[in-house]
Every structure is written in structure tokens, then in C-alpha cells.
């Protein structure tokens, strides 16, 4: 097994890599974890992770400028249906479009758009930063969510959020002056708005589940 | 519901924690990595490393410490002290920090905060503000001023306006230390904390002066802070992070209790024992 964590110049990849290494070690699995900007490595990986912090426009632009990367992702994730995890902005990039500092076309894998958080309580600060609890309304049998229950806390930090168009693709949500998508997914694709690599036991559990995931192809 | 964060702060000098932590099972009281691991197990919501001497020659040491901590702790890690350039921030992030805290450099060159936020994202730029009451104490005209150099050097900058400017420049968070309370154990400067928290739309971490668990509660209920940071009450074992959380919850402040409660995986649980 090999996990490719895509490096397109966005964010703290060491944190993510370390959490995957730890999860692999705890599971007693010999899994190669590689932080890479090489599309070939993505094409040969069994599991693909797209992290991301920063502004939507910068992120999608940097990803597109990474030669051959979007094509490699389309091949491995959409056509070959290998397990894919998007984290934070990496999750948001799967949307049809993002509206942070202008309008930007996303990867278009999950129907919906990424818009500014506007909590209905003006005392709530933006960014939404800190530990918030997850609610699961459906899809409790998703293998990546195994053992993570209603009320588990995860670490969020974001100012924009994913409005999914298809309710079935919203796997978990949290409350922050309104409903905020926490986990989205379909088929072999899953994404978390929160940072599993920073969410202690809950996050490590999710990462372990992801490494064990063999979605139907 | 978003929980109020409890953030222990480790003062690190040349790779060693200066104030010891009074954990019973601590083998090496000066090892920041071991302390970080214990705070992780105790349910701390984030961790802050302050490189208190921050001279350029020990920068390598703090990078080592950050890297070792990132191997062990899976919670957000803020590192501050001596951050002067964009490369300093990049190196901290590459070592495994999630956020860099900037103070003196921001005062000297406010544009640095804008550049850093654009390059790394607001989420990883914490602007630290050391402030004191300077006039009108106890009145509605009370004024607060920014200080540097451990509270010794006045800047003439109004703390509330400064916080607003830093938020506008892209800071993701304000770490606000009540310098007139730091080390006194008499509680946060609540008028200061409230004035800054109410003036900015980004989260404010209250720091400085915590001596009792009620001070933590007041920082949130009266100071309107989003998070509370404390050093000595945890270091000296006066209270544990768990006791602080239980107290705050009883006082009606939402906190994240027992991070492993919801995890059905025994292996994950045993690891913390």
C-alpha cells in the first residue's frame, strides 16, 4: 500500500504525514506514506490525500499549476475509483465552485459550492476555530466513520464552508450559527472540513479507517 | 456547539521547559516533548510553545522540539518567540507547527502580518499582543496600550485599535496577554480582554494572570474570550486540564470533555494509559 499526500504548496504537510504514519504504525501496517507533487506517484498510490489550507482561489490555482496533477487525480480517483480523502480546503476543492476572493471553478466531484460562513449569531467569531462536535444523521455504516459516534469532537479552522447540493452526500455536520458540513462523500471519495490530523483520537480513528477502506470499484 | 479551548503554554528556553510541570508521572521535567505528550493525554485542546529567549542561535533547537512534538501530539500547536521572517514561519510549519505567533515583528512592521497571512493563510498567523491598562482604570474611558519586551517597553499603540488593525491585515487569532496581571495570579485584565474581544471578529485567546479556575471562567463569561491560555496553574500542578474543564462546564462554559470517550477503539484508549 502507498498513500500519496499531495503537495501543491499549500499548508502544513508534515502534520498530515505524521498522523498517517502514526495511524499506519498503530494498525501494524506497512504502508508507505509519501508527500509528493509528482503526478506519477499519485497514479501509483493506493490511497490519495489532498490537504489544503489558505484561500480557495490560490489553492485551486496552485493545484492546476502542478503539471499533470489534476489529470492524475481524475484518472486515479474518478476513473479508477481509488480511495480519496480531502482535508479542509482539500475537501472544498471537490465542489463545483468556490466563492472566496472571486469565483473559482472547483474539481466538480461533489455538487455544491463553497461560500463564506455567516453565523446567524453575530457574537460567533469567524474563522470557526476550535473543537466542535459531529452529528451524524445518515450513512452511519460508512466504513471511514466506523467507531466515530455522534458528539465526537473534531478540530475545525475555516471561514468558508461547503454547501452540498445533494443531501445524501452530506455525511456529517456540525453547528456554528447554522449547519456546517463536516464530512462529505460519495463512492470512493470522502472529505472532512475539520483536520483529522489535529483531532487527536477521533482524527486518528478516521485516518485508520481510511487506510483500511476498500470502496467498491 | 463550538467549545472553549483550554491551552497550556510551555515556556521553552534552549529546548528545555523553564517552568517545570508537576505531573506525577513525569520522568524529565524539562523535556517539552514529554510534557506535550502528557498535556495531549490530559485533553488539552491546543498547545502553545513560547521560545522565551528566541535568539537566532537556538532557533534550530526549537525546530527540533517542534518536530519531536509533532510526532507525538495530534492537536494544534502554536509556536511563538523570535519569528522575524516569512522563512521563520515556513520553517516552523515544516517542523510541524500549525500556527506561528508574531508579536515584536508585527509592531515593528505591521505589513509583515499581511504578507504572512497571504502566504500561509490567516489560520496559521496568531498575533500576540501584550497590553496593560494605562489610564482611566475602572471607568468606561479606560485605555489599554501595547507593550513589548515582556511589558517593559511601551509602544504608544492603543491595544484595541491594534487588534482591529491586525485582524484587518489577516491575523487569524489574537493571543492577548494582560501584562499588568501576568504572574500575579489575580485573574485576567477583564476590561482589556472584553474590549479587544468585542472589537474584533476573530477569536481572542485570553492570557496572563490566571490563579484560579474561576479566572478561566471569567475570561470567557466576562472577558468574552474564545479560548483561555494558562501556564503556571498547570505547570505547577495546582490544577489539571481535566479539573479546569470540569469546573468550567459546571459554570456553564462549553468545553470538550474526555477526548477519547467517543472512541470505541480499545487500542487507541490503551495508548493513553
Tab-separated table of C-alpha atoms in Angstrom:
chain	number	residue	atom	x	y	z
A	1	UNK	CA	0.000	0.000	0.000
A	2	UNK	CA	1.107	3.541	-0.666
A	3	UNK	CA	-0.529	6.785	0.383
A	4	UNK	CA	0.167	9.879	-1.689
A	5	UNK	CA	-0.313	13.152	0.209
A	6	UNK	CA	-0.389	15.779	-2.487
A	7	UNK	CA	1.984	18.702	-2.050
A	8	UNK	CA	0.888	21.635	-4.180
A	9	UNK	CA	2.425	24.305	-1.998
A	10	UNK	CA	-0.452	24.522	0.432
A	11	UNK	CA	-0.185	24.090	4.110
A	12	UNK	CA	1.372	22.030	6.751
A	13	UNK	CA	2.027	18.656	5.221
A	14	UNK	CA	4.277	17.338	7.937
A	15	UNK	CA	1.363	17.324	10.377
A	16	UNK	CA	-0.733	15.306	7.958
A	17	UNK	CA	2.069	12.896	7.049
A	18	UNK	CA	2.888	12.268	10.711
A	19	UNK	CA	-0.714	11.439	11.539
A	20	UNK	CA	-0.889	8.947	8.664
A	21	UNK	CA	2.407	7.381	9.717
A	22	UNK	CA	1.125	7.062	13.257
A	23	UNK	CA	-2.172	5.526	12.172
A	24	UNK	CA	-0.344	3.030	9.950
A	25	UNK	CA	2.038	2.117	12.776
A	26	UNK	CA	-0.782	1.655	15.294
A	27	UNK	CA	-2.602	-0.573	12.834
A	28	UNK	CA	0.591	-2.621	12.395
A	29	UNK	CA	0.505	-1.989	8.688
A	30	UNK	CA	3.473	-1.473	6.434
A	31	UNK	CA	2.205	1.460	4.439
A	32	UNK	CA	4.363	3.866	2.522
A	33	UNK	CA	3.334	7.462	3.232
A	34	UNK	CA	4.672	9.904	0.702
A	35	UNK	CA	4.277	13.669	0.442
A	36	UNK	CA	4.559	14.344	-3.264
A	37	UNK	CA	3.986	16.792	-6.080
A	38	UNK	CA	4.655	14.097	-8.697
A	39	UNK	CA	1.525	13.012	-10.642
A	40	UNK	CA	3.152	9.628	-11.293
A	41	UNK	CA	3.221	8.966	-7.544
A	42	UNK	CA	-0.467	9.787	-7.399
A	43	UNK	CA	-1.164	7.390	-10.258
A	44	UNK	CA	0.694	4.582	-8.484
A	45	UNK	CA	-0.721	5.226	-4.985
A	46	UNK	CA	-3.432	3.059	-3.461
A	47	UNK	CA	-4.814	5.938	-1.352
A	48	UNK	CA	-4.774	9.632	-2.178
A	49	UNK	CA	-4.975	12.556	0.243
A	50	UNK	CA	-5.488	16.182	-0.755
A	51	UNK	CA	-4.800	18.544	2.139
A	52	UNK	CA	-5.109	22.290	1.879
A	53	UNK	CA	-5.112	25.491	3.842
A	54	UNK	CA	-5.405	29.059	2.661
A	55	UNK	CA	-7.665	30.745	0.151
A	56	UNK	CA	-9.747	28.716	-2.306
A	57	UNK	CA	-8.558	30.571	-5.400
A	58	UNK	CA	-4.871	30.199	-4.514
A	59	UNK	CA	-5.322	26.515	-3.746
A	60	UNK	CA	-7.137	25.540	-6.933
A	61	UNK	CA	-4.730	27.653	-8.968
A	62	UNK	CA	-1.686	26.047	-7.357
A	63	UNK	CA	-3.157	22.600	-7.883
A	64	UNK	CA	-3.786	23.320	-11.566
A	65	UNK	CA	-0.262	24.718	-11.939
A	66	UNK	CA	1.164	21.480	-10.607
A	67	UNK	CA	1.814	19.890	-14.004
A	68	UNK	CA	-0.369	16.886	-14.744
A	69	UNK	CA	-1.760	16.687	-11.205
A	70	UNK	CA	-5.433	17.363	-11.929
A	71	UNK	CA	-5.328	14.823	-14.778
A	72	UNK	CA	-3.675	12.271	-12.476
A	73	UNK	CA	-6.385	12.884	-9.875
A	74	UNK	CA	-9.134	12.463	-12.462
A	75	UNK	CA	-7.575	9.204	-13.583
A	76	UNK	CA	-6.910	7.697	-10.148
A	77	UNK	CA	-9.937	8.997	-8.243
A	78	UNK	CA	-12.745	9.328	-10.789
A	79	UNK	CA	-11.946	6.664	-13.357
A	80	UNK	CA	-10.103	4.102	-11.221
A	81	UNK	CA	-12.060	4.891	-8.062
A	82	UNK	CA	-9.224	4.719	-5.584
A	83	UNK	CA	-9.926	5.907	-2.041
A	84	UNK	CA	-9.565	9.668	-1.792
A	85	UNK	CA	-9.591	11.946	1.276
A	86	UNK	CA	-9.778	15.728	1.015
A	87	UNK	CA	-8.959	17.749	4.125
A	88	UNK	CA	-10.201	21.298	4.820
A	89	UNK	CA	-9.657	23.305	1.622
A	90	UNK	CA	-8.701	19.984	0.001
A	91	UNK	CA	-12.273	18.890	0.740
A	92	UNK	CA	-13.703	22.167	-0.521
A	93	UNK	CA	-11.819	21.844	-3.826
A	94	UNK	CA	-14.120	18.936	-4.722
A	95	UNK	CA	-17.006	21.394	-5.069
A	96	UNK	CA	-18.431	22.675	-8.314
A	97	UNK	CA	-17.272	26.178	-7.408
A	98	UNK	CA	-15.720	28.264	-4.642
A	99	UNK	CA	-16.503	31.904	-3.930
A	100	UNK	CA	-13.590	33.048	-1.769
A	101	UNK	CA	-11.950	36.213	-3.176
A	102	UNK	CA	-13.720	35.818	-6.526
A	103	UNK	CA	-15.451	32.910	-8.225
A	104	UNK	CA	-13.410	29.831	-8.931
A	105	UNK	CA	-14.244	26.590	-10.649
A	106	UNK	CA	-13.556	23.576	-8.445
A	107	UNK	CA	-12.870	19.946	-9.336
A	108	UNK	CA	-16.604	19.360	-9.640
A	109	UNK	CA	-16.613	15.964	-7.916
A	110	UNK	CA	-19.254	16.797	-5.330
A	111	UNK	CA	-22.069	19.043	-6.390
A	112	UNK	CA	-22.222	22.227	-4.366
A	113	UNK	CA	-20.403	25.456	-3.710
A	114	UNK	CA	-18.101	26.928	-1.118
A	115	UNK	CA	-19.350	30.137	0.480
A	116	UNK	CA	-18.468	32.409	3.408
A	117	UNK	CA	-19.568	31.342	6.869
A	118	UNK	CA	-22.262	33.707	8.091
A	119	UNK	CA	-23.278	32.560	11.561
A	120	UNK	CA	-26.773	33.701	12.485
A	121	UNK	CA	-25.430	34.778	15.895
A	122	UNK	CA	-23.247	37.864	15.453
A	123	UNK	CA	-21.253	37.011	18.571
A	124	UNK	CA	-19.813	33.945	16.857
A	125	UNK	CA	-16.346	34.631	15.526
A	126	UNK	CA	-15.083	33.870	12.047
A	127	UNK	CA	-12.931	31.841	11.425
A	128	UNK	CA	-14.796	28.990	13.063
A	129	UNK	CA	-11.793	27.838	15.057
A	130	UNK	CA	-11.614	25.057	17.605
A	131	UNK	CA	-13.282	21.822	18.656
A	132	UNK	CA	-16.846	21.257	17.593
A	133	UNK	CA	-18.997	18.150	17.833
A	134	UNK	CA	-20.054	15.993	14.917
A	135	UNK	CA	-23.629	14.971	14.185
A	136	UNK	CA	-24.421	12.015	12.000
A	137	UNK	CA	-27.870	11.857	10.523
A	138	UNK	CA	-27.348	9.125	7.989
A	139	UNK	CA	-24.736	6.920	6.384
A	140	UNK	CA	-23.690	5.633	9.770
A	141	UNK	CA	-22.463	2.496	8.061
A	142	UNK	CA	-19.780	4.325	6.106
A	143	UNK	CA	-16.521	2.378	6.702
A	144	UNK	CA	-14.449	5.546	7.193
A	145	UNK	CA	-16.769	6.668	10.013
A	146	UNK	CA	-16.639	3.385	11.897
A	147	UNK	CA	-16.354	3.904	15.660
A	148	UNK	CA	-16.832	7.659	15.467
A	149	UNK	CA	-20.078	8.484	17.169
A	150	UNK	CA	-22.480	11.363	17.453
A	151	UNK	CA	-20.929	14.033	19.648
A	152	UNK	CA	-17.297	13.195	18.888
A	153	UNK	CA	-15.208	16.372	18.706
A	154	UNK	CA	-13.037	17.417	15.790
A	155	UNK	CA	-10.783	20.413	15.227
A	156	UNK	CA	-12.077	22.964	12.734
A	157	UNK	CA	-10.484	26.094	11.368
A	158	UNK	CA	-12.161	27.735	8.397
A	159	UNK	CA	-14.007	30.842	7.229
A	160	UNK	CA	-15.752	29.299	4.230
A	161	UNK	CA	-17.922	26.196	4.125
A	162	UNK	CA	-19.217	23.614	1.667
A	163	UNK	CA	-22.918	23.821	0.765
A	164	UNK	CA	-23.689	20.453	-0.734
A	165	UNK	CA	-26.400	20.274	-3.358
A	166	UNK	CA	-27.208	16.592	-2.769
A	167	UNK	CA	-28.294	15.888	0.825
A	168	UNK	CA	-27.132	12.273	0.547
A	169	UNK	CA	-23.556	13.457	0.102
A	170	UNK	CA	-23.512	15.256	3.446
A	171	UNK	CA	-22.334	12.542	5.837
A	172	UNK	CA	-21.870	14.606	8.983
A	173	UNK	CA	-22.431	18.171	10.072
A	174	UNK	CA	-21.757	20.484	12.951
A	175	UNK	CA	-23.476	23.607	14.236
A	176	UNK	CA	-21.959	27.068	14.113
A	177	UNK	CA	-24.721	29.620	13.868
A	178	UNK	CA	-26.280	27.293	11.320
A	179	UNK	CA	-25.495	23.896	9.868
A	180	UNK	CA	-21.938	23.456	8.625
A	181	UNK	CA	-20.793	20.483	6.530
A	182	UNK	CA	-18.227	18.461	8.486
A	183	UNK	CA	-17.848	15.355	6.309
A	184	UNK	CA	-18.979	14.912	2.720
A	185	UNK	CA	-18.581	11.984	0.400
A	186	UNK	CA	-19.842	9.590	-2.212
A	187	UNK	CA	-18.495	6.331	-3.638
A	188	UNK	CA	-14.690	6.258	-3.142
A	189	UNK	CA	-14.488	9.933	-2.204
A	190	UNK	CA	-14.614	11.454	1.262
A	191	UNK	CA	-13.707	14.872	2.621
A	192	UNK	CA	-13.524	16.470	6.044
A	193	UNK	CA	-13.864	20.171	6.757
A	194	UNK	CA	-12.058	19.589	10.054
A	195	UNK	CA	-8.457	18.477	10.413
A	196	UNK	CA	-8.301	14.768	11.300
A	197	UNK	CA	-4.529	15.082	11.720
A	198	UNK	CA	-5.182	17.567	14.549
A	199	UNK	CA	-8.227	15.886	16.075
A	200	UNK	CA	-6.470	13.544	18.488
A	201	UNK	CA	-8.112	10.119	18.898
A	202	UNK	CA	-11.140	10.906	16.722
A	203	UNK	CA	-8.927	12.036	13.878
A	204	UNK	CA	-6.548	9.093	14.133
A	205	UNK	CA	-9.508	6.758	14.080
A	206	UNK	CA	-10.825	8.327	10.898
A	207	UNK	CA	-7.399	8.118	9.256
A	208	UNK	CA	-7.027	4.461	10.278
A	209	UNK	CA	-10.463	3.716	8.829
A	210	UNK	CA	-9.492	5.480	5.615
A	211	UNK	CA	-6.333	3.351	5.319
A	212	UNK	CA	-8.470	0.233	5.756
A	213	UNK	CA	-11.067	1.381	3.244
A	214	UNK	CA	-11.640	-0.625	0.061
A	215	UNK	CA	-14.570	1.032	-1.672
A	216	UNK	CA	-16.307	-0.945	-4.403
A	217	UNK	CA	-14.820	-0.241	-7.804
B	1	UNK	CA	-21.522	23.783	19.593
B	2	UNK	CA	-18.007	25.160	19.433
B	3	UNK	CA	-16.134	24.553	22.667
B	4	UNK	CA	-13.990	26.999	24.577
B	5	UNK	CA	-10.370	25.956	24.184
B	6	UNK	CA	-8.041	25.397	27.132
B	7	UNK	CA	-4.458	25.961	26.020
B	8	UNK	CA	-1.475	25.152	28.234
B	9	UNK	CA	1.599	27.176	27.373
B	10	UNK	CA	5.144	25.873	27.682
B	11	UNK	CA	7.932	28.409	28.108
B	12	UNK	CA	10.890	26.887	26.327
B	13	UNK	CA	14.467	28.108	26.691
B	14	UNK	CA	17.167	26.456	24.621
B	15	UNK	CA	14.978	23.414	24.076
B	16	UNK	CA	14.068	22.952	27.746
B	17	UNK	CA	10.908	23.905	29.588
B	18	UNK	CA	11.754	26.629	32.058
B	19	UNK	CA	8.886	26.247	34.489
B	20	UNK	CA	8.560	22.595	35.404
B	21	UNK	CA	5.297	20.728	35.153
B	22	UNK	CA	4.289	18.949	38.283
B	23	UNK	CA	2.926	15.799	36.704
B	24	UNK	CA	3.385	12.810	38.970
B	25	UNK	CA	4.496	10.514	36.207
B	26	UNK	CA	6.881	12.917	34.596
B	27	UNK	CA	10.368	11.499	34.241
B	28	UNK	CA	12.126	14.523	32.848
B	29	UNK	CA	10.522	17.800	33.962
B	30	UNK	CA	12.492	19.789	31.441
B	31	UNK	CA	11.590	17.825	28.343
B	32	UNK	CA	8.985	19.757	26.355
B	33	UNK	CA	8.154	16.756	24.203
B	34	UNK	CA	7.213	14.643	27.200
B	35	UNK	CA	5.185	17.458	28.698
B	36	UNK	CA	3.398	17.978	25.423
B	37	UNK	CA	2.507	14.294	25.333
B	38	UNK	CA	1.076	14.435	28.835
B	39	UNK	CA	-0.967	17.541	28.044
B	40	UNK	CA	-2.217	15.742	24.936
B	41	UNK	CA	-3.383	12.824	27.085
B	42	UNK	CA	-4.887	15.214	29.637
B	43	UNK	CA	-7.221	16.567	26.966
B	44	UNK	CA	-5.621	19.936	26.261
B	45	UNK	CA	-7.303	21.476	23.227
B	46	UNK	CA	-4.172	23.037	21.809
B	47	UNK	CA	-0.633	23.599	22.901
B	48	UNK	CA	1.483	26.723	22.804
B	49	UNK	CA	5.295	26.762	22.804
B	50	UNK	CA	6.903	30.032	23.636
B	51	UNK	CA	10.576	30.249	22.801
B	52	UNK	CA	11.277	32.770	25.525
B	53	UNK	CA	14.871	33.582	24.709
B	54	UNK	CA	14.365	33.239	20.977
B	55	UNK	CA	17.864	34.191	19.991
B	56	UNK	CA	18.762	33.159	16.494
B	57	UNK	CA	21.282	30.544	17.597
B	58	UNK	CA	18.713	28.429	19.422
B	59	UNK	CA	16.137	28.596	16.631
B	60	UNK	CA	17.395	25.197	15.479
B	61	UNK	CA	16.656	23.810	18.921
B	62	UNK	CA	13.037	24.894	18.910
B	63	UNK	CA	12.608	23.436	15.421
B	64	UNK	CA	13.846	20.091	16.762
B	65	UNK	CA	11.452	20.336	19.691
B	66	UNK	CA	8.525	21.183	17.420
B	67	UNK	CA	9.364	18.271	15.126
B	68	UNK	CA	9.568	15.802	18.010
B	69	UNK	CA	6.317	17.103	19.472
B	70	UNK	CA	4.529	16.844	16.144
B	71	UNK	CA	5.478	13.163	16.123
B	72	UNK	CA	3.657	12.624	19.409
B	73	UNK	CA	0.779	15.085	19.615
B	74	UNK	CA	-2.182	15.303	17.333
B	75	UNK	CA	-3.575	18.629	18.406
B	76	UNK	CA	-2.876	22.103	17.093
B	77	UNK	CA	0.498	23.505	18.059
B	78	UNK	CA	1.316	27.218	18.147
B	79	UNK	CA	4.917	28.333	18.340
B	80	UNK	CA	5.978	31.866	19.193
B	81	UNK	CA	9.067	33.843	20.038
B	82	UNK	CA	11.586	35.332	17.656
B	83	UNK	CA	9.521	34.962	14.475
B	84	UNK	CA	11.018	37.639	12.221
B	85	UNK	CA	10.754	36.478	8.621
B	86	UNK	CA	8.456	34.515	6.346
B	87	UNK	CA	11.164	31.838	6.269
B	88	UNK	CA	10.990	31.582	10.068
B	89	UNK	CA	7.277	30.774	9.751
B	90	UNK	CA	7.846	28.354	6.912
B	91	UNK	CA	10.489	26.509	8.918
B	92	UNK	CA	8.177	26.235	11.919
B	93	UNK	CA	5.384	24.843	9.732
B	94	UNK	CA	7.728	22.384	8.069
B	95	UNK	CA	8.802	21.217	11.507
B	96	UNK	CA	5.164	20.506	12.368
B	97	UNK	CA	3.796	23.689	13.949
B	98	UNK	CA	0.284	24.636	12.880
B	99	UNK	CA	0.384	28.285	13.817
B	100	UNK	CA	3.100	30.849	14.302
B	101	UNK	CA	2.710	33.616	16.833
B	102	UNK	CA	4.111	37.028	15.954
B	103	UNK	CA	4.490	39.995	18.307
B	104	UNK	CA	7.509	42.283	18.118
B	105	UNK	CA	7.935	41.886	14.371
B	106	UNK	CA	4.299	42.874	13.863
B	107	UNK	CA	4.794	46.033	15.941
B	108	UNK	CA	7.942	46.938	14.007
B	109	UNK	CA	6.449	46.108	10.618
B	110	UNK	CA	2.665	45.617	10.549
B	111	UNK	CA	2.766	44.729	6.843
B	112	UNK	CA	4.580	41.545	7.835
B	113	UNK	CA	1.287	40.210	9.189
B	114	UNK	CA	-0.442	40.890	5.887
B	115	UNK	CA	2.332	39.160	3.944
B	116	UNK	CA	2.365	36.186	6.290
B	117	UNK	CA	-1.418	35.770	6.152
B	118	UNK	CA	-1.396	35.920	2.374
B	119	UNK	CA	1.395	33.392	2.116
B	120	UNK	CA	0.375	30.880	4.766
B	121	UNK	CA	-3.303	31.637	5.339
B	122	UNK	CA	-4.869	33.519	8.234
B	123	UNK	CA	-5.450	30.282	10.119
B	124	UNK	CA	-1.784	29.966	10.948
B	125	UNK	CA	-0.998	33.557	11.879
B	126	UNK	CA	-1.545	34.384	15.537
B	127	UNK	CA	-0.780	37.946	16.563
B	128	UNK	CA	0.328	38.115	20.177
B	129	UNK	CA	-0.442	41.348	21.994
B	130	UNK	CA	0.954	42.217	25.415
B	131	UNK	CA	-1.150	45.038	26.832
B	132	UNK	CA	-1.737	46.983	30.036
B	133	UNK	CA	-4.265	49.462	31.349
B	134	UNK	CA	-2.647	52.884	31.110
B	135	UNK	CA	-5.380	55.346	32.118
B	136	UNK	CA	-8.960	55.669	33.267
B	137	UNK	CA	-8.860	52.352	35.085
B	138	UNK	CA	-12.295	51.229	36.204
B	139	UNK	CA	-14.089	53.791	34.030
B	140	UNK	CA	-15.667	53.434	30.634
B	141	UNK	CA	-12.839	55.574	29.230
B	142	UNK	CA	-10.165	53.090	30.259
B	143	UNK	CA	-7.242	52.972	27.825
B	144	UNK	CA	-5.061	49.995	27.057
B	145	UNK	CA	-1.654	50.134	25.459
B	146	UNK	CA	0.533	47.615	23.637
B	147	UNK	CA	3.872	46.801	25.280
B	148	UNK	CA	6.801	44.759	24.057
B	149	UNK	CA	9.883	43.251	25.663
B	150	UNK	CA	7.996	41.460	28.405
B	151	UNK	CA	5.949	44.533	29.266
B	152	UNK	CA	8.960	46.793	29.726
B	153	UNK	CA	8.789	48.765	26.513
B	154	UNK	CA	5.793	50.945	25.773
B	155	UNK	CA	4.804	51.473	22.165
B	156	UNK	CA	2.172	54.204	22.421
B	157	UNK	CA	-0.166	51.963	20.394
B	158	UNK	CA	-3.773	51.597	21.553
B	159	UNK	CA	-4.356	47.878	22.156
B	160	UNK	CA	-7.929	47.760	20.857
B	161	UNK	CA	-7.118	49.640	17.663
B	162	UNK	CA	-4.039	47.483	17.188
B	163	UNK	CA	-6.052	44.290	17.481
B	164	UNK	CA	-8.544	45.608	14.926
B	165	UNK	CA	-5.751	46.521	12.553
B	166	UNK	CA	-4.122	43.108	12.898
B	167	UNK	CA	-7.453	41.395	12.212
B	168	UNK	CA	-7.904	43.566	9.148
B	169	UNK	CA	-4.397	42.620	7.976
B	170	UNK	CA	-5.313	38.950	8.099
B	171	UNK	CA	-4.414	37.665	11.561
B	172	UNK	CA	-6.459	34.546	12.285
B	173	UNK	CA	-6.411	34.930	16.017
B	174	UNK	CA	-5.258	37.298	18.780
B	175	UNK	CA	-3.284	35.989	21.753
B	176	UNK	CA	-3.935	38.725	24.286
B	177	UNK	CA	-1.785	38.811	27.405
B	178	UNK	CA	-2.755	41.051	30.315
B	179	UNK	CA	0.768	42.215	31.100
B	180	UNK	CA	-0.330	44.046	34.231
B	181	UNK	CA	-1.673	40.718	35.513
B	182	UNK	CA	0.933	38.284	34.234
B	183	UNK	CA	2.371	36.299	37.118
B	184	UNK	CA	0.076	37.929	39.720
B	185	UNK	CA	-2.471	35.068	39.884
B	186	UNK	CA	-5.167	37.747	40.243
B	187	UNK	CA	-7.004	36.903	37.043
B	188	UNK	CA	-7.131	38.321	33.524
B	189	UNK	CA	-7.485	42.063	32.977
B	190	UNK	CA	-11.172	41.599	32.115
B	191	UNK	CA	-11.926	45.119	30.812
B	192	UNK	CA	-8.977	44.747	28.422
B	193	UNK	CA	-9.990	41.250	27.361
B	194	UNK	CA	-13.588	42.288	26.785
B	195	UNK	CA	-12.645	45.481	24.927
B	196	UNK	CA	-10.437	43.564	22.497
B	197	UNK	CA	-12.742	40.533	22.117
B	198	UNK	CA	-15.748	42.724	21.374
B	199	UNK	CA	-13.802	44.864	18.912
B	200	UNK	CA	-12.622	42.097	16.578
B	201	UNK	CA	-14.436	39.401	14.644
B	202	UNK	CA	-11.599	36.873	15.029
B	203	UNK	CA	-11.080	34.652	18.103
B	204	UNK	CA	-9.217	36.066	21.098
B	205	UNK	CA	-7.186	33.882	23.458
B	206	UNK	CA	-7.023	35.356	26.955
B	207	UNK	CA	-3.711	35.011	28.767
B	208	UNK	CA	-1.910	36.322	31.812
B	209	UNK	CA	-2.779	36.304	35.482
B	210	UNK	CA	-4.681	33.054	35.918
B	211	UNK	CA	-4.505	31.836	39.509
B	212	UNK	CA	-7.831	30.046	39.983
B	213	UNK	CA	-10.223	28.071	37.829
B	214	UNK	CA	-12.784	30.817	38.251
B	215	UNK	CA	-10.400	33.175	36.473
B	216	UNK	CA	-10.658	30.913	33.412
B	217	UNK	CA	-14.453	31.075	33.563
B	218	UNK	CA	-14.435	34.878	33.936
B	219	UNK	CA	-12.154	35.217	30.914
B	220	UNK	CA	-14.959	33.695	28.861
B	221	UNK	CA	-18.102	34.966	30.576
B	222	UNK	CA	-16.860	38.496	31.384
B	223	UNK	CA	-13.896	38.828	29.042
B	224	UNK	CA	-15.713	37.272	26.048
B	225	UNK	CA	-12.584	35.311	25.078
B	226	UNK	CA	-12.863	32.301	22.732
B	227	UNK	CA	-10.034	30.442	24.432
B	228	UNK	CA	-8.020	30.648	27.626
B	229	UNK	CA	-4.307	30.106	27.974
B	230	UNK	CA	-2.542	29.338	31.218
B	231	UNK	CA	0.942	28.332	32.213
B	232	UNK	CA	1.714	28.154	35.896
B	233	UNK	CA	-1.563	26.717	37.235
B	234	UNK	CA	-0.971	23.690	35.037
B	235	UNK	CA	2.815	23.581	35.241
B	236	UNK	CA	2.932	23.568	38.996
B	237	UNK	CA	0.159	21.036	39.212
B	238	UNK	CA	-2.217	23.386	41.023
B	239	UNK	CA	-4.922	22.128	38.679
B	240	UNK	CA	-5.076	19.628	35.863
B	241	UNK	CA	-6.534	20.400	32.466
B	242	UNK	CA	-9.334	17.964	33.341
B	243	UNK	CA	-10.165	19.815	36.561
B	244	UNK	CA	-10.206	23.092	34.698
B	245	UNK	CA	-12.615	21.675	32.138
B	246	UNK	CA	-14.902	20.137	34.732
B	247	UNK	CA	-15.034	23.433	36.637
B	248	UNK	CA	-15.779	25.412	33.512
B	249	UNK	CA	-18.504	23.034	32.449
B	250	UNK	CA	-20.165	23.325	35.862
B	251	UNK	CA	-20.046	27.091	35.433
B	252	UNK	CA	-21.909	26.753	32.140
B	253	UNK	CA	-18.944	27.227	29.807
B	254	UNK	CA	-18.975	24.688	26.945
B	255	UNK	CA	-15.789	22.595	26.940
B	256	UNK	CA	-14.607	19.420	25.243
B	257	UNK	CA	-14.522	16.683	27.859
B	258	UNK	CA	-12.598	13.421	27.664
B	259	UNK	CA	-11.472	13.298	24.070
B	260	UNK	CA	-11.438	9.506	23.990
B	261	UNK	CA	-14.994	8.955	25.281
B	262	UNK	CA	-16.465	8.599	21.857
B	263	UNK	CA	-13.811	6.319	20.511
B	264	UNK	CA	-14.767	2.692	20.521
B	265	UNK	CA	-11.283	1.541	19.692
B	266	UNK	CA	-9.542	-0.063	22.640
B	267	UNK	CA	-6.102	0.207	21.121
B	268	UNK	CA	-6.460	3.958	20.928
B	269	UNK	CA	-7.609	4.081	24.529
B	270	UNK	CA	-4.862	1.935	25.955
B	271	UNK	CA	-2.255	4.065	24.352
B	272	UNK	CA	-3.165	6.893	26.691
B	273	UNK	CA	-2.644	4.795	29.796
